[in-house]
């Protein structure tokens, strides 16, 4: 082999090695793709903090899995969150920041009727410049389901009208027709109150008594005044539209006053957070505060392991449970499982499908059209998910639960409350 040939081989080998190194360096130095930002404003502080924290944890549990597998089209999904303390004014400020400063793709996982209803005009305003949508708020109120805002919001959960209709119907069927209402004095409370009123009107009945409380009161507050107002009407059952600390305080004072009738709460209440307060009170007092409680839920029980979604949720929440946001974690004990974090998990699961369809489409599909393309999507429940024009709500099933053995279990037979 002559020297010229050896030099040629050496040069070729060197060039090949340099090319490999350059390719490896290029791959190594390629900047990561920008994350997909979803904007969330919710209660991470205050007396309703458990709602925002648990909804966030459930969604984060699912997105953590997505991101660990490379994200969506190489982009990680990040929830950009702000605390609004369940107060409308901070929620408005947060929303403007999320849109103008953070440039989020969409709004996601908002918590509460008083906050969401005040944000709806903001969303409508920003839609004059470019499309902006809210996905899967944790509220069953009507305004985001009706003109002029329904086109900007996609709901996964059922509505308060469906929940209250179901409660009234089932109570009616077991002979409990004198229904009283306790409700939070704001848009949330009035939405639930209106649902009860409409359901009773269908049966030629009316609300026999009603009492209100101001948003933000805690478990230490007295509800004796509200109990007296409702008890005077001798109701057969009470439907409460509130949050967990206030509703737990009402249940405590109602039972202490001897008002031992079914007390029903809507899914928004935060069932496990409310039950923690009542279970703790039972242990310290020796009294029974958890009998004859009925709660509606927007998702199936997380104990039903026959459902694939439940099995997946329980696995990740057991093996890799997300912590609360660090700045809001002080003095908060995360729940292992809850209806709220399960709902957050499902929110993220459906959102991931929508994002995948949007980003993998050959036709540069918009977020809106990607959402409308969802038809009979199996997310591991008995009920498939579909969206479409004029159909911006994915689930319609209402689930009923009651307390047994210190936890909420499915309620399938109402005859125990027959009159």
GROMACS .gro file of C-alpha atoms in nm:
model
  419
    1UNK     CA    1   0.000   0.000   0.000
    2UNK     CA    2   0.163   0.329  -0.104
    3UNK     CA    3   0.188   0.637   0.114
    4UNK     CA    4  -0.065   0.830  -0.096
    5UNK     CA    5  -0.329   0.564  -0.042
    6UNK     CA    6  -0.257   0.553   0.332
    7UNK     CA    7  -0.296   0.931   0.352
    8UNK     CA    8  -0.626   0.909   0.165
    9UNK     CA    9  -0.759   0.645   0.406
   10UNK     CA   10  -0.644   0.850   0.706
   11UNK     CA   11  -0.809   1.165   0.567
   12UNK     CA   12  -1.137   0.984   0.498
   13UNK     CA   13  -1.142   0.829   0.845
   14UNK     CA   14  -1.069   1.165   1.006
   15UNK     CA   15  -1.341   1.333   0.804
   16UNK     CA   16  -1.587   1.061   0.899
   17UNK     CA   17  -1.507   1.102   1.270
   18UNK     CA   18  -1.541   1.477   1.245
   19UNK     CA   19  -1.879   1.441   1.075
   20UNK     CA   20  -2.000   1.210   1.349
   21UNK     CA   21  -1.876   1.452   1.613
   22UNK     CA   22  -2.041   1.744   1.437
   23UNK     CA   23  -2.370   1.554   1.413
   24UNK     CA   24  -2.353   1.457   1.779
   25UNK     CA   25  -2.272   1.815   1.874
   26UNK     CA   26  -2.557   1.946   1.663
   27UNK     CA   27  -2.798   1.709   1.830
   28UNK     CA   28  -2.663   1.797   2.172
   29UNK     CA   29  -2.676   2.170   2.107
   30UNK     CA   30  -3.022   2.172   1.950
   31UNK     CA   31  -3.230   2.381   2.187
   32UNK     CA   32  -3.537   2.215   2.337
   33UNK     CA   33  -3.869   2.309   2.186
   34UNK     CA   34  -4.078   2.567   2.370
   35UNK     CA   35  -4.326   2.411   2.611
   36UNK     CA   36  -4.700   2.418   2.556
   37UNK     CA   37  -4.828   2.661   2.816
   38UNK     CA   38  -5.175   2.618   2.967
   39UNK     CA   39  -5.295   2.901   3.191
   40UNK     CA   40  -5.461   2.825   3.525
   41UNK     CA   41  -5.607   3.062   3.784
   42UNK     CA   42  -5.747   2.893   4.093
   43UNK     CA   43  -5.768   2.899   4.470
   44UNK     CA   44  -5.429   2.788   4.601
   45UNK     CA   45  -5.473   2.985   4.925
   46UNK     CA   46  -5.769   3.061   5.150
   47UNK     CA   47  -6.054   2.845   5.274
   48UNK     CA   48  -6.109   2.679   4.934
   49UNK     CA   49  -5.742   2.607   4.861
   50UNK     CA   50  -5.801   2.231   4.857
   51UNK     CA   51  -6.005   2.270   4.537
   52UNK     CA   52  -5.732   2.438   4.335
   53UNK     CA   53  -5.447   2.232   4.478
   54UNK     CA   54  -5.611   1.895   4.419
   55UNK     CA   55  -5.731   1.984   4.068
   56UNK     CA   56  -5.376   2.094   3.983
   57UNK     CA   57  -5.222   1.780   4.132
   58UNK     CA   58  -5.451   1.552   3.932
   59UNK     CA   59  -5.372   1.724   3.604
   60UNK     CA   60  -5.003   1.739   3.682
   61UNK     CA   61  -5.001   1.365   3.749
   62UNK     CA   62  -5.112   1.298   3.393
   63UNK     CA   63  -4.892   1.563   3.229
   64UNK     CA   64  -4.589   1.428   3.416
   65UNK     CA   65  -4.641   1.100   3.233
   66UNK     CA   66  -4.679   1.278   2.899
   67UNK     CA   67  -4.363   1.481   2.953
   68UNK     CA   68  -4.163   1.180   3.069
   69UNK     CA   69  -4.242   1.018   2.734
   70UNK     CA   70  -4.114   1.312   2.532
   71UNK     CA   71  -4.409   1.548   2.556
   72UNK     CA   72  -4.641   1.619   2.266
   73UNK     CA   73  -4.454   1.641   1.937
   74UNK     CA   74  -4.139   1.699   2.141
   75UNK     CA   75  -4.291   1.977   2.353
   76UNK     CA   76  -4.357   1.946   2.723
   77UNK     CA   77  -4.693   2.051   2.863
   78UNK     CA   78  -4.663   2.307   3.143
   79UNK     CA   79  -4.940   2.450   3.360
   80UNK     CA   80  -4.868   2.815   3.427
   81UNK     CA   81  -5.063   2.874   3.747
   82UNK     CA   82  -5.161   3.174   3.956
   83UNK     CA   83  -5.348   3.197   4.284
   84UNK     CA   84  -5.674   3.390   4.293
   85UNK     CA   85  -5.792   3.280   4.640
   86UNK     CA   86  -6.137   3.208   4.490
   87UNK     CA   87  -6.178   3.583   4.440
   88UNK     CA   88  -6.301   3.730   4.109
   89UNK     CA   89  -6.074   4.037   4.093
   90UNK     CA   90  -5.743   3.845   4.120
   91UNK     CA   91  -5.884   3.593   3.871
   92UNK     CA   92  -5.936   3.873   3.619
   93UNK     CA   93  -5.583   4.008   3.674
   94UNK     CA   94  -5.436   3.659   3.646
   95UNK     CA   95  -5.620   3.597   3.322
   96UNK     CA   96  -5.491   3.916   3.162
   97UNK     CA   97  -5.136   3.826   3.270
   98UNK     CA   98  -5.169   3.474   3.132
   99UNK     CA   99  -5.282   3.606   2.795
  100UNK     CA  100  -5.067   3.917   2.753
  101UNK     CA  101  -4.754   3.834   2.953
  102UNK     CA  102  -4.729   3.455   2.946
  103UNK     CA  103  -4.882   3.405   2.601
  104UNK     CA  104  -5.054   3.081   2.702
  105UNK     CA  105  -5.212   2.862   2.437
  106UNK     CA  106  -5.541   2.850   2.628
  107UNK     CA  107  -5.693   2.877   2.973
  108UNK     CA  108  -5.728   2.552   3.165
  109UNK     CA  109  -5.854   2.417   3.500
  110UNK     CA  110  -6.005   2.739   3.635
  111UNK     CA  111  -6.187   2.689   3.965
  112UNK     CA  112  -6.518   2.837   4.071
  113UNK     CA  113  -6.831   3.005   3.939
  114UNK     CA  114  -6.771   3.355   4.084
  115UNK     CA  115  -6.426   3.362   3.925
  116UNK     CA  116  -6.510   3.201   3.592
  117UNK     CA  117  -6.821   3.411   3.531
  118UNK     CA  118  -6.621   3.731   3.581
  119UNK     CA  119  -6.347   3.609   3.347
  120UNK     CA  120  -6.586   3.524   3.062
  121UNK     CA  121  -6.615   3.886   2.934
  122UNK     CA  122  -6.233   3.906   2.937
  123UNK     CA  123  -6.213   3.596   2.716
  124UNK     CA  124  -6.474   3.737   2.480
  125UNK     CA  125  -6.282   4.065   2.458
  126UNK     CA  126  -5.952   3.898   2.369
  127UNK     CA  127  -6.122   3.689   2.101
  128UNK     CA  128  -6.154   4.002   1.890
  129UNK     CA  129  -5.779   3.979   1.821
  130UNK     CA  130  -5.711   3.605   1.812
  131UNK     CA  131  -5.891   3.286   1.919
  132UNK     CA  132  -5.878   3.220   2.293
  133UNK     CA  133  -6.054   2.935   2.469
  134UNK     CA  134  -6.107   2.808   2.820
  135UNK     CA  135  -6.092   2.433   2.875
  136UNK     CA  136  -6.252   2.229   3.150
  137UNK     CA  137  -6.327   2.478   3.429
  138UNK     CA  138  -6.417   2.327   3.764
  139UNK     CA  139  -6.770   2.464   3.774
  140UNK     CA  140  -7.108   2.345   3.654
  141UNK     CA  141  -7.260   2.693   3.618
  142UNK     CA  142  -7.470   2.803   3.322
  143UNK     CA  143  -7.307   3.124   3.191
  144UNK     CA  144  -7.021   2.944   3.010
  145UNK     CA  145  -7.279   2.705   2.864
  146UNK     CA  146  -7.502   2.977   2.718
  147UNK     CA  147  -7.488   3.270   2.474
  148UNK     CA  148  -7.275   3.477   2.439
  149UNK     CA  149  -6.992   3.283   2.604
  150UNK     CA  150  -7.054   2.916   2.525
  151UNK     CA  151  -6.849   2.926   2.204
  152UNK     CA  152  -6.533   3.017   2.399
  153UNK     CA  153  -6.554   2.747   2.667
  154UNK     CA  154  -6.529   2.368   2.655
  155UNK     CA  155  -6.659   2.183   2.962
  156UNK     CA  156  -6.579   1.827   3.055
  157UNK     CA  157  -6.795   1.800   3.368
  158UNK     CA  158  -7.172   1.796   3.395
  159UNK     CA  159  -7.373   2.107   3.486
  160UNK     CA  160  -7.521   2.214   3.820
  161UNK     CA  161  -7.866   2.199   3.661
  162UNK     CA  162  -7.811   1.830   3.591
  163UNK     CA  163  -7.678   1.770   3.943
  164UNK     CA  164  -7.961   1.955   4.118
  165UNK     CA  165  -8.225   1.798   3.894
  166UNK     CA  166  -8.091   1.454   3.988
  167UNK     CA  167  -8.099   1.532   4.360
  168UNK     CA  168  -8.452   1.672   4.348
  169UNK     CA  169  -8.578   1.381   4.137
  170UNK     CA  170  -8.432   1.112   4.362
  171UNK     CA  171  -8.551   1.282   4.680
  172UNK     CA  172  -8.897   1.322   4.525
  173UNK     CA  173  -8.912   0.954   4.437
  174UNK     CA  174  -8.857   0.852   4.801
  175UNK     CA  175  -9.123   1.096   4.924
  176UNK     CA  176  -8.898   1.384   5.032
  177UNK     CA  177  -9.065   1.680   4.869
  178UNK     CA  178  -9.012   1.963   5.116
  179UNK     CA  179  -8.672   2.078   4.998
  180UNK     CA  180  -8.482   2.365   5.162
  181UNK     CA  181  -8.167   2.527   5.021
  182UNK     CA  182  -7.852   2.668   5.176
  183UNK     CA  183  -7.639   2.856   4.927
  184UNK     CA  184  -7.332   3.074   4.898
  185UNK     CA  185  -7.433   3.433   4.830
  186UNK     CA  186  -7.271   3.472   4.489
  187UNK     CA  187  -7.293   3.346   4.130
  188UNK     CA  188  -7.215   2.987   4.234
  189UNK     CA  189  -7.485   2.975   4.498
  190UNK     CA  190  -7.744   3.138   4.275
  191UNK     CA  191  -7.664   2.898   3.992
  192UNK     CA  192  -7.729   2.599   4.218
  193UNK     CA  193  -8.034   2.765   4.374
  194UNK     CA  194  -8.178   2.824   4.027
  195UNK     CA  195  -8.120   2.459   3.937
  196UNK     CA  196  -8.310   2.341   4.246
  197UNK     CA  197  -8.592   2.587   4.179
  198UNK     CA  198  -8.631   2.474   3.818
  199UNK     CA  199  -8.627   2.106   3.915
  200UNK     CA  200  -8.893   2.158   4.183
  201UNK     CA  201  -9.109   2.367   3.950
  202UNK     CA  202  -9.121   2.074   3.707
  203UNK     CA  203  -9.286   1.877   3.987
  204UNK     CA  204  -9.522   2.161   4.090
  205UNK     CA  205  -9.319   2.218   4.407
  206UNK     CA  206  -9.125   2.511   4.548
  207UNK     CA  207  -8.830   2.569   4.778
  208UNK     CA  208  -8.978   2.562   5.129
  209UNK     CA  209  -8.700   2.772   5.287
  210UNK     CA  210  -8.367   2.921   5.190
  211UNK     CA  211  -8.067   3.069   5.371
  212UNK     CA  212  -7.738   3.214   5.251
  213UNK     CA  213  -7.384   3.266   5.377
  214UNK     CA  214  -7.104   3.488   5.252
  215UNK     CA  215  -6.824   3.340   5.045
  216UNK     CA  216  -6.502   3.275   5.236
  217UNK     CA  217  -6.628   3.174   5.582
  218UNK     CA  218  -6.438   2.893   5.753
  219UNK     CA  219  -6.521   2.581   5.953
  220UNK     CA  220  -6.499   2.772   6.283
  221UNK     CA  221  -6.781   3.006   6.178
  222UNK     CA  222  -7.128   2.963   6.324
  223UNK     CA  223  -7.411   2.849   6.098
  224UNK     CA  224  -7.672   2.845   6.376
  225UNK     CA  225  -7.871   3.131   6.218
  226UNK     CA  226  -7.897   2.949   5.886
  227UNK     CA  227  -7.994   2.625   6.062
  228UNK     CA  228  -8.279   2.798   6.249
  229UNK     CA  229  -8.414   2.955   5.930
  230UNK     CA  230  -8.425   2.624   5.745
  231UNK     CA  231  -8.539   2.410   6.039
  232UNK     CA  232  -8.841   2.635   6.094
  233UNK     CA  233  -8.985   2.517   5.761
  234UNK     CA  234  -8.961   2.151   5.867
  235UNK     CA  235  -8.791   2.037   5.545
  236UNK     CA  236  -8.757   1.674   5.437
  237UNK     CA  237  -8.408   1.741   5.298
  238UNK     CA  238  -8.162   2.024   5.245
  239UNK     CA  239  -7.953   2.090   4.935
  240UNK     CA  240  -7.637   2.291   5.005
  241UNK     CA  241  -7.454   2.484   4.737
  242UNK     CA  242  -7.124   2.581   4.891
  243UNK     CA  243  -6.760   2.497   4.958
  244UNK     CA  244  -6.621   2.243   5.202
  245UNK     CA  245  -6.548   2.453   5.511
  246UNK     CA  246  -6.882   2.635   5.507
  247UNK     CA  247  -7.082   2.322   5.430
  248UNK     CA  248  -6.903   2.125   5.703
  249UNK     CA  249  -6.983   2.403   5.950
  250UNK     CA  250  -7.350   2.393   5.847
  251UNK     CA  251  -7.367   2.014   5.884
  252UNK     CA  252  -7.209   2.038   6.230
  253UNK     CA  253  -7.455   2.299   6.352
  254UNK     CA  254  -7.753   2.125   6.190
  255UNK     CA  255  -7.675   1.795   6.361
  256UNK     CA  256  -7.608   1.969   6.692
  257UNK     CA  257  -7.954   2.128   6.660
  258UNK     CA  258  -8.115   1.788   6.603
  259UNK     CA  259  -8.185   1.843   6.234
  260UNK     CA  260  -8.127   1.484   6.128
  261UNK     CA  261  -8.247   1.478   5.768
  262UNK     CA  262  -8.056   1.419   5.442
  263UNK     CA  263  -7.816   1.703   5.364
  264UNK     CA  264  -7.700   1.704   5.002
  265UNK     CA  265  -7.398   1.879   4.853
  266UNK     CA  266  -7.294   1.943   4.494
  267UNK     CA  267  -6.972   1.808   4.343
  268UNK     CA  268  -6.793   2.142   4.375
  269UNK     CA  269  -6.799   2.121   4.754
  270UNK     CA  270  -6.476   1.921   4.777
  271UNK     CA  271  -6.608   1.598   4.927
  272UNK     CA  272  -6.290   1.463   5.085
  273UNK     CA  273  -6.185   1.801   5.226
  274UNK     CA  274  -6.529   1.838   5.385
  275UNK     CA  275  -6.524   1.483   5.515
  276UNK     CA  276  -6.181   1.531   5.675
  277UNK     CA  277  -6.323   1.813   5.887
  278UNK     CA  278  -6.630   1.611   5.990
  279UNK     CA  279  -6.436   1.291   6.060
  280UNK     CA  280  -6.194   1.484   6.280
  281UNK     CA  281  -6.488   1.641   6.464
  282UNK     CA  282  -6.645   1.299   6.518
  283UNK     CA  283  -6.323   1.164   6.670
  284UNK     CA  284  -6.290   1.457   6.909
  285UNK     CA  285  -6.658   1.482   7.008
  286UNK     CA  286  -6.784   1.125   6.988
  287UNK     CA  287  -7.090   1.250   6.795
  288UNK     CA  288  -7.207   1.136   6.451
  289UNK     CA  289  -7.185   1.408   6.186
  290UNK     CA  290  -7.149   1.202   5.868
  291UNK     CA  291  -7.473   1.005   5.859
  292UNK     CA  292  -7.738   1.097   5.600
  293UNK     CA  293  -7.499   1.292   5.378
  294UNK     CA  294  -7.546   1.278   5.000
  295UNK     CA  295  -7.299   1.428   4.754
  296UNK     CA  296  -7.324   1.446   4.378
  297UNK     CA  297  -7.003   1.387   4.182
  298UNK     CA  298  -6.903   1.478   3.827
  299UNK     CA  299  -6.677   1.172   3.793
  300UNK     CA  300  -6.711   0.808   3.902
  301UNK     CA  301  -6.571   0.697   4.234
  302UNK     CA  302  -6.195   0.642   4.236
  303UNK     CA  303  -6.263   0.311   4.414
  304UNK     CA  304  -6.417   0.158   4.099
  305UNK     CA  305  -6.112  -0.024   3.966
  306UNK     CA  306  -6.320  -0.190   3.693
  307UNK     CA  307  -6.262   0.138   3.503
  308UNK     CA  308  -5.930   0.172   3.322
  309UNK     CA  309  -5.910   0.544   3.400
  310UNK     CA  310  -5.945   0.473   3.772
  311UNK     CA  311  -5.671   0.209   3.762
  312UNK     CA  312  -5.435   0.446   3.580
  313UNK     CA  313  -5.515   0.734   3.814
  314UNK     CA  314  -5.466   0.528   4.130
  315UNK     CA  315  -5.137   0.389   4.000
  316UNK     CA  316  -4.977   0.725   3.930
  317UNK     CA  317  -5.116   0.888   4.246
  318UNK     CA  318  -4.972   0.601   4.450
  319UNK     CA  319  -4.635   0.567   4.280
  320UNK     CA  320  -4.555   0.926   4.173
  321UNK     CA  321  -4.799   1.163   4.344
  322UNK     CA  322  -4.735   1.526   4.245
  323UNK     CA  323  -4.666   1.763   4.532
  324UNK     CA  324  -4.871   2.080   4.569
  325UNK     CA  325  -4.704   2.387   4.417
  326UNK     CA  326  -4.417   2.457   4.655
  327UNK     CA  327  -4.516   2.815   4.735
  328UNK     CA  328  -4.865   2.700   4.840
  329UNK     CA  329  -4.777   2.376   5.018
  330UNK     CA  330  -4.734   2.506   5.373
  331UNK     CA  331  -4.974   2.341   5.619
  332UNK     CA  332  -5.150   2.153   5.341
  333UNK     CA  333  -5.178   1.776   5.358
  334UNK     CA  334  -5.230   1.639   5.005
  335UNK     CA  335  -5.506   1.384   4.958
  336UNK     CA  336  -5.399   1.044   4.832
  337UNK     CA  337  -5.710   1.015   4.617
  338UNK     CA  338  -6.003   1.251   4.566
  339UNK     CA  339  -6.287   1.318   4.326
  340UNK     CA  340  -6.126   1.654   4.245
  341UNK     CA  341  -5.779   1.526   4.159
  342UNK     CA  342  -5.939   1.245   3.957
  343UNK     CA  343  -6.132   1.508   3.762
  344UNK     CA  344  -5.809   1.702   3.709
  345UNK     CA  345  -5.645   1.383   3.582
  346UNK     CA  346  -5.925   1.332   3.329
  347UNK     CA  347  -5.908   1.699   3.226
  348UNK     CA  348  -5.540   1.656   3.143
  349UNK     CA  349  -5.601   1.328   2.962
  350UNK     CA  350  -5.858   1.480   2.726
  351UNK     CA  351  -5.649   1.797   2.685
  352UNK     CA  352  -5.350   1.585   2.580
  353UNK     CA  353  -5.555   1.416   2.308
  354UNK     CA  354  -5.667   1.755   2.177
  355UNK     CA  355  -5.311   1.893   2.177
  356UNK     CA  356  -5.182   1.582   2.002
  357UNK     CA  357  -5.442   1.613   1.726
  358UNK     CA  358  -5.368   1.982   1.685
  359UNK     CA  359  -4.991   1.937   1.657
  360UNK     CA  360  -4.980   1.620   1.450
  361UNK     CA  361  -5.235   1.728   1.194
  362UNK     CA  362  -5.107   1.757   0.837
  363UNK     CA  363  -5.346   2.047   0.783
  364UNK     CA  364  -5.214   2.269   1.063
  365UNK     CA  365  -5.533   2.212   1.259
  366UNK     CA  366  -5.639   2.481   1.507
  367UNK     CA  367  -5.703   2.411   1.875
  368UNK     CA  368  -6.073   2.471   1.814
  369UNK     CA  369  -6.105   2.233   1.520
  370UNK     CA  370  -5.893   1.972   1.699
  371UNK     CA  371  -6.138   1.983   1.989
  372UNK     CA  372  -6.440   1.953   1.760
  373UNK     CA  373  -6.279   1.645   1.605
  374UNK     CA  374  -6.323   1.454   1.932
  375UNK     CA  375  -6.591   1.189   1.871
  376UNK     CA  376  -6.665   0.895   2.100
  377UNK     CA  377  -6.327   0.923   2.269
  378UNK     CA  378  -6.264   0.642   2.515
  379UNK     CA  379  -6.083   0.782   2.820
  380UNK     CA  380  -6.134   0.476   3.037
  381UNK     CA  381  -6.483   0.554   3.166
  382UNK     CA  382  -6.813   0.394   3.071
  383UNK     CA  383  -6.908   0.719   2.896
  384UNK     CA  384  -6.723   0.821   2.574
  385UNK     CA  385  -6.634   1.186   2.515
  386UNK     CA  386  -6.762   1.386   2.218
  387UNK     CA  387  -6.753   1.753   2.126
  388UNK     CA  388  -6.903   1.938   1.832
  389UNK     CA  389  -7.066   2.260   1.721
  390UNK     CA  390  -7.327   2.339   1.981
  391UNK     CA  391  -7.190   2.061   2.205
  392UNK     CA  392  -6.917   2.196   2.429
  393UNK     CA  393  -6.975   1.959   2.723
  394UNK     CA  394  -6.811   1.618   2.721
  395UNK     CA  395  -6.978   1.433   3.012
  396UNK     CA  396  -7.343   1.423   3.120
  397UNK     CA  397  -7.349   1.155   3.388
  398UNK     CA  398  -7.417   1.252   3.751
  399UNK     CA  399  -7.284   1.017   4.019
  400UNK     CA  400  -7.426   0.996   4.371
  401UNK     CA  401  -7.235   0.914   4.686
  402UNK     CA  402  -7.297   0.881   5.058
  403UNK     CA  403  -7.073   0.826   5.359
  404UNK     CA  404  -6.997   0.486   5.505
  405UNK     CA  405  -6.697   0.382   5.711
  406UNK     CA  406  -6.552   0.732   5.703
  407UNK     CA  407  -6.547   0.769   5.324
  408UNK     CA  408  -6.776   0.847   5.034
  409UNK     CA  409  -6.910   0.540   4.857
  410UNK     CA  410  -7.145   0.505   4.557
  411UNK     CA  411  -7.514   0.554   4.635
  412UNK     CA  412  -7.731   0.319   4.434
  413UNK     CA  413  -8.040   0.275   4.655
  414UNK     CA  414  -8.225   0.575   4.796
  415UNK     CA  415  -8.493   0.370   4.974
  416UNK     CA  416  -8.323   0.413   5.311
  417UNK     CA  417  -8.457   0.770   5.306
  418UNK     CA  418  -8.815   0.676   5.209
  419UNK     CA  419  -9.086   0.863   5.397
   0.00000   0.00000   0.00000
